[in-house]
Amino acid sequence: GQNIDQPTEMTATEGAIVQINCTYQTSGFNGLFWYQQHAGEAPTFLSYNVLDGLEEKGRFSSFLSRSKGYSYLLLKELQMKDSASYLCAVRDRGSGAGSYQLTFGKGTKLSVIP
Amino acid sequence: GAVVSQHPSWVICKSGTSVKIECRSLDFQATTMFWYRQFPKQSLMLMATSNEGSKATYEQGVEKDKFLINHASLTLSTLTVTSAHPEDSSFYICSASRPLAKNIQYFGAGTRLSVL
């Protein structure tokens, strides 16, 4: 099975940069995903890493180190609308017919303050 | 815009009734769809994996006779909560795996079920 760990809550100031860390333990690793989830809504896809290194997409970047079982999501130029939960999810081949299943961490609730 | 549609978004029902939730991939064929449940302030818990044309694979502890899943076409999966009880009240979310986009899962808007 997987063990995914990320901070429960973080607070950052509008316009600043924040880094949300995620560590994981899994077998059959097949990718790491970051999703954003506003309260009462479904998750929206942010980023995907399967090889080591940094993936940049606008204000959001995600980094992966497979040997360390570590990823982070970097949010730049924070805006108030970035206040949400950020979910780290690991994909592996799973068992049985459920290939490419995602296992989610508990999420990091980010509060952006003026 | 949304690539996965889920309906209804909110449903209230009496205890003992059944509720059907639909999940559709809008502009791609999804051979695999997933059903999750999320309780307040908790993360998503996978309930089952739905493969088109075959029986769903349920996670441990999920009653397959209570949560009926049908994936009759490449764009539609349904979850039916049978004989719903108050403890089934939760946020149910579906996702579809997009084959031509690295099998990234895209989520529907979710269905909030309240059983009285």
Short mmCIF file of C-alpha atoms in Angstrom, two decimals:
data_model
loop_
_atom_site.label_atom_id
_atom_site.label_comp_id
_atom_site.label_asym_id
_atom_site.label_seq_id
_atom_site.Cartn_x
_atom_site.Cartn_y
_atom_site.Cartn_z
CA GLY A 1 0.00 0.00 0.00
CA GLN A 2 0.92 3.65 0.00
CA ASN A 3 1.74 6.06 2.79
CA ILE A 4 1.38 9.68 1.70
CA ASP A 5 2.24 12.49 4.06
CA GLN A 6 1.69 16.22 3.62
CA PRO A 7 1.19 19.08 6.07
CA THR A 8 -2.34 19.60 7.30
CA GLU A 9 -2.46 23.37 7.05
CA MET A 10 -0.37 26.29 5.78
CA THR A 11 -0.85 30.03 5.71
CA ALA A 12 0.81 32.43 3.30
CA THR A 13 0.51 36.06 2.28
CA GLU A 14 -0.95 37.31 -0.97
CA GLY A 15 1.80 37.81 -3.54
CA ALA A 16 4.21 35.49 -1.77
CA ILE A 17 5.56 32.05 -2.70
CA VAL A 18 4.58 28.88 -0.86
CA GLN A 19 5.93 25.34 -1.10
CA ILE A 20 3.77 22.37 -0.14
CA ASN A 21 5.71 19.17 0.48
CA CYS A 22 4.60 15.59 0.01
CA THR A 23 6.42 12.40 0.92
CA TYR A 24 5.27 8.98 -0.10
CA GLN A 25 6.08 5.30 0.12
CA THR A 26 4.80 3.01 -2.57
CA SER A 27 5.66 0.13 -4.85
CA GLY A 28 5.07 0.13 -8.59
CA PHE A 29 5.27 3.93 -8.75
CA ASN A 30 3.65 5.30 -11.87
CA GLY A 31 3.33 9.01 -11.29
CA LEU A 32 2.61 11.71 -8.78
CA PHE A 33 -0.23 14.19 -9.14
CA TRP A 34 -1.26 17.42 -7.51
CA TYR A 35 -4.89 18.49 -7.38
CA GLN A 36 -6.55 21.62 -6.06
CA GLN A 37 -9.84 21.27 -4.21
CA HIS A 38 -11.97 24.19 -3.08
CA ALA A 39 -14.37 23.51 -0.23
CA GLY A 40 -17.41 21.57 -1.39
CA GLU A 41 -16.07 21.06 -4.89
CA ALA A 42 -14.35 18.25 -6.73
CA PRO A 43 -10.58 18.24 -7.27
CA THR A 44 -9.11 19.90 -10.31
CA PHE A 45 -5.91 18.65 -11.90
CA LEU A 46 -2.82 20.82 -11.44
CA SER A 47 0.26 18.80 -12.33
CA TYR A 48 1.76 15.41 -13.07
CA ASN A 49 5.32 14.16 -12.53
CA VAL A 50 6.60 10.73 -13.45
CA LEU A 51 10.30 11.54 -13.95
CA ASP A 52 12.61 13.37 -11.57
CA GLY A 53 12.75 17.10 -11.90
CA LEU A 54 10.67 20.21 -12.07
CA GLU A 55 7.53 20.72 -14.13
CA GLU A 56 6.47 24.33 -14.54
CA LYS A 57 3.01 25.49 -15.52
CA GLY A 58 2.40 29.18 -15.08
CA ARG A 59 2.35 30.16 -11.41
CA PHE A 60 2.43 26.52 -10.35
CA SER A 61 5.44 24.19 -10.42
CA SER A 62 5.83 20.65 -9.17
CA PHE A 63 9.00 18.76 -8.35
CA LEU A 64 9.65 15.05 -7.97
CA SER A 65 12.50 12.97 -6.56
CA ARG A 66 11.69 9.30 -6.93
CA SER A 67 14.72 8.12 -4.98
CA LYS A 68 13.65 10.21 -2.00
CA GLY A 69 9.93 9.58 -2.36
CA TYR A 70 9.43 13.32 -2.29
CA SER A 71 7.52 15.95 -4.19
CA TYR A 72 6.59 19.56 -3.71
CA LEU A 73 4.11 21.96 -5.24
CA LEU A 74 5.31 25.53 -5.57
CA LEU A 75 2.81 28.34 -5.90
CA LYS A 76 4.12 31.76 -6.91
CA GLU A 77 2.48 35.18 -6.78
CA LEU A 78 -0.21 33.89 -4.47
CA GLN A 79 -3.73 35.14 -4.99
CA MET A 80 -6.67 35.00 -2.62
CA LYS A 81 -8.38 32.52 -4.91
CA ASP A 82 -5.53 30.07 -4.28
CA SER A 83 -6.99 29.42 -0.83
CA ALA A 84 -7.96 25.76 -1.12
CA SER A 85 -6.86 22.26 -0.21
CA TYR A 86 -4.00 20.81 -2.24
CA LEU A 87 -4.00 17.06 -2.62
CA CYS A 88 -0.95 14.98 -3.36
CA ALA A 89 -1.82 11.69 -5.06
CA VAL A 90 0.34 8.75 -6.07
CA ARG A 91 -0.48 6.39 -8.89
CA ASP A 92 0.67 2.83 -9.01
CA ARG A 93 -0.43 -0.28 -10.71
CA GLY A 94 -2.51 -1.38 -7.76
CA SER A 95 -3.82 -4.87 -7.39
CA GLY A 96 -6.28 -6.80 -9.46
CA ALA A 97 -8.06 -5.07 -12.30
CA GLY A 98 -7.69 -1.64 -10.76
CA SER A 99 -4.66 -0.52 -12.70
CA TYR A 100 -3.57 3.09 -12.49
CA GLN A 101 -5.39 3.78 -9.26
CA LEU A 102 -4.69 6.98 -7.35
CA THR A 103 -4.13 7.11 -3.62
CA PHE A 104 -4.61 10.54 -2.12
CA GLY A 105 -2.93 12.20 0.79
CA LYS A 106 -5.12 13.93 3.34
CA GLY A 107 -4.56 17.29 1.70
CA THR A 108 -2.98 20.56 2.77
CA LYS A 109 -5.37 23.39 3.50
CA LEU A 110 -3.76 26.61 2.28
CA SER A 111 -5.05 29.93 3.54
CA VAL A 112 -3.91 33.02 1.66
CA ILE A 113 -4.16 36.19 3.72
CA PRO A 114 -3.97 39.83 2.55
CA GLY B 1 -14.33 23.63 -19.51
CA ALA B 2 -15.34 20.49 -17.68
CA VAL B 3 -14.36 17.22 -19.29
CA VAL B 4 -16.31 15.04 -16.86
CA SER B 5 -19.96 15.66 -16.03
CA GLN B 6 -21.59 14.30 -12.88
CA HIS B 7 -25.28 14.47 -11.98
CA PRO B 8 -27.05 15.19 -9.78
CA SER B 9 -24.90 17.62 -7.83
CA TRP B 10 -27.07 17.38 -4.75
CA VAL B 11 -29.70 14.93 -3.63
CA ILE B 12 -31.78 14.45 -0.50
CA CYS B 13 -33.62 11.19 -0.06
CA LYS B 14 -35.47 9.21 2.55
CA SER B 15 -33.87 6.27 4.28
CA GLY B 16 -34.46 3.05 2.37
CA THR B 17 -34.64 4.58 -1.09
CA SER B 18 -32.12 4.18 -3.90
CA VAL B 19 -30.19 6.95 -5.57
CA LYS B 20 -28.48 6.84 -8.95
CA ILE B 21 -25.53 9.07 -9.80
CA GLU B 22 -24.30 9.47 -13.37
CA CYS B 23 -20.78 10.20 -14.53
CA ARG B 24 -20.04 11.07 -18.15
CA SER B 25 -16.82 11.80 -19.98
CA LEU B 26 -17.68 14.64 -22.32
CA ASP B 27 -15.13 14.63 -25.11
CA PHE B 28 -13.19 11.44 -24.73
CA GLN B 29 -13.76 7.74 -24.28
CA ALA B 30 -12.97 6.54 -20.79
CA THR B 31 -12.38 2.84 -20.52
CA THR B 32 -11.78 3.31 -16.82
CA MET B 33 -13.75 5.43 -14.38
CA PHE B 34 -13.38 5.66 -10.63
CA TRP B 35 -15.80 6.33 -7.79
CA TYR B 36 -14.68 8.03 -4.60
CA ARG B 37 -16.32 9.04 -1.36
CA GLN B 38 -15.21 11.95 0.76
CA PHE B 39 -16.32 12.71 4.30
CA PRO B 40 -15.94 16.23 5.72
CA LYS B 41 -12.35 17.32 6.21
CA GLN B 42 -11.06 13.97 5.00
CA SER B 43 -9.37 12.92 1.80
CA LEU B 44 -10.86 11.04 -1.10
CA MET B 45 -11.31 7.33 -0.53
CA LEU B 46 -11.50 5.11 -3.57
CA MET B 47 -14.64 2.98 -3.55
CA ALA B 48 -14.36 1.14 -6.83
CA THR B 49 -12.81 1.07 -10.26
CA SER B 50 -15.23 0.79 -13.15
CA ASN B 51 -14.11 -0.72 -16.43
CA GLU B 52 -16.30 -0.53 -19.51
CA GLY B 53 -17.96 -3.82 -20.30
CA SER B 54 -16.82 -5.65 -17.18
CA LYS B 55 -17.65 -5.84 -13.51
CA ALA B 56 -16.36 -3.13 -11.24
CA THR B 57 -13.51 -3.79 -8.85
CA TYR B 58 -14.43 -2.77 -5.32
CA GLU B 59 -12.05 -1.70 -2.61
CA GLN B 60 -11.91 -3.63 0.62
CA GLY B 61 -14.81 -2.79 2.90
CA VAL B 62 -17.07 -1.44 0.14
CA GLU B 63 -20.27 -3.47 -0.26
CA LYS B 64 -20.78 -4.24 -3.92
CA ASP B 65 -24.44 -5.09 -3.40
CA LYS B 66 -25.06 -1.72 -1.81
CA PHE B 67 -23.08 0.39 -4.25
CA LEU B 68 -24.00 -0.87 -7.70
CA ILE B 69 -21.77 0.29 -10.51
CA ASN B 70 -22.56 0.02 -14.18
CA HIS B 71 -20.22 1.09 -16.97
CA ALA B 72 -22.27 0.26 -20.01
CA SER B 73 -20.55 2.58 -22.46
CA LEU B 74 -17.22 4.27 -22.96
CA THR B 75 -18.62 7.59 -21.79
CA LEU B 76 -21.00 6.68 -18.98
CA SER B 77 -20.69 5.05 -15.57
CA THR B 78 -23.41 5.03 -12.94
CA LEU B 79 -23.31 4.48 -9.20
CA THR B 80 -26.52 3.42 -7.49
CA VAL B 81 -26.68 3.63 -3.72
CA THR B 82 -29.30 1.03 -2.81
CA SER B 83 -31.43 1.20 0.32
CA ALA B 84 -29.63 4.33 1.45
CA HIS B 85 -29.22 5.03 5.16
CA PRO B 86 -28.09 8.16 6.98
CA GLU B 87 -24.56 6.80 7.32
CA ASP B 88 -24.33 6.79 3.52
CA SER B 89 -24.59 10.57 3.52
CA SER B 90 -21.38 11.82 1.96
CA PHE B 91 -19.80 13.56 -1.02
CA TYR B 92 -19.48 11.12 -3.92
CA ILE B 93 -17.07 11.98 -6.73
CA CYS B 94 -16.37 10.23 -9.99
CA SER B 95 -13.35 10.52 -12.21
CA ALA B 96 -12.47 9.35 -15.67
CA SER B 97 -9.06 8.30 -16.85
CA ARG B 98 -8.11 10.01 -20.10
CA PRO B 99 -6.07 7.57 -22.18
CA LEU B 100 -4.56 10.10 -24.56
CA ALA B 101 -3.52 12.36 -21.69
CA LYS B 102 -1.25 10.02 -19.75
CA ASN B 103 -4.29 8.48 -18.06
CA ILE B 104 -4.68 11.55 -15.90
CA GLN B 105 -7.88 11.36 -13.88
CA TYR B 106 -10.32 14.20 -14.37
CA PHE B 107 -13.05 14.61 -11.81
CA GLY B 108 -16.74 15.33 -12.00
CA ALA B 109 -18.23 18.07 -9.86
CA GLY B 110 -19.34 15.62 -7.19
CA THR B 111 -22.69 14.65 -5.71
CA ARG B 112 -23.63 15.56 -2.18
CA LEU B 113 -25.98 12.91 -0.81
CA SER B 114 -28.04 13.52 2.30
CA VAL B 115 -30.14 10.63 3.58
CA LEU B 116 -32.82 11.55 6.06
#
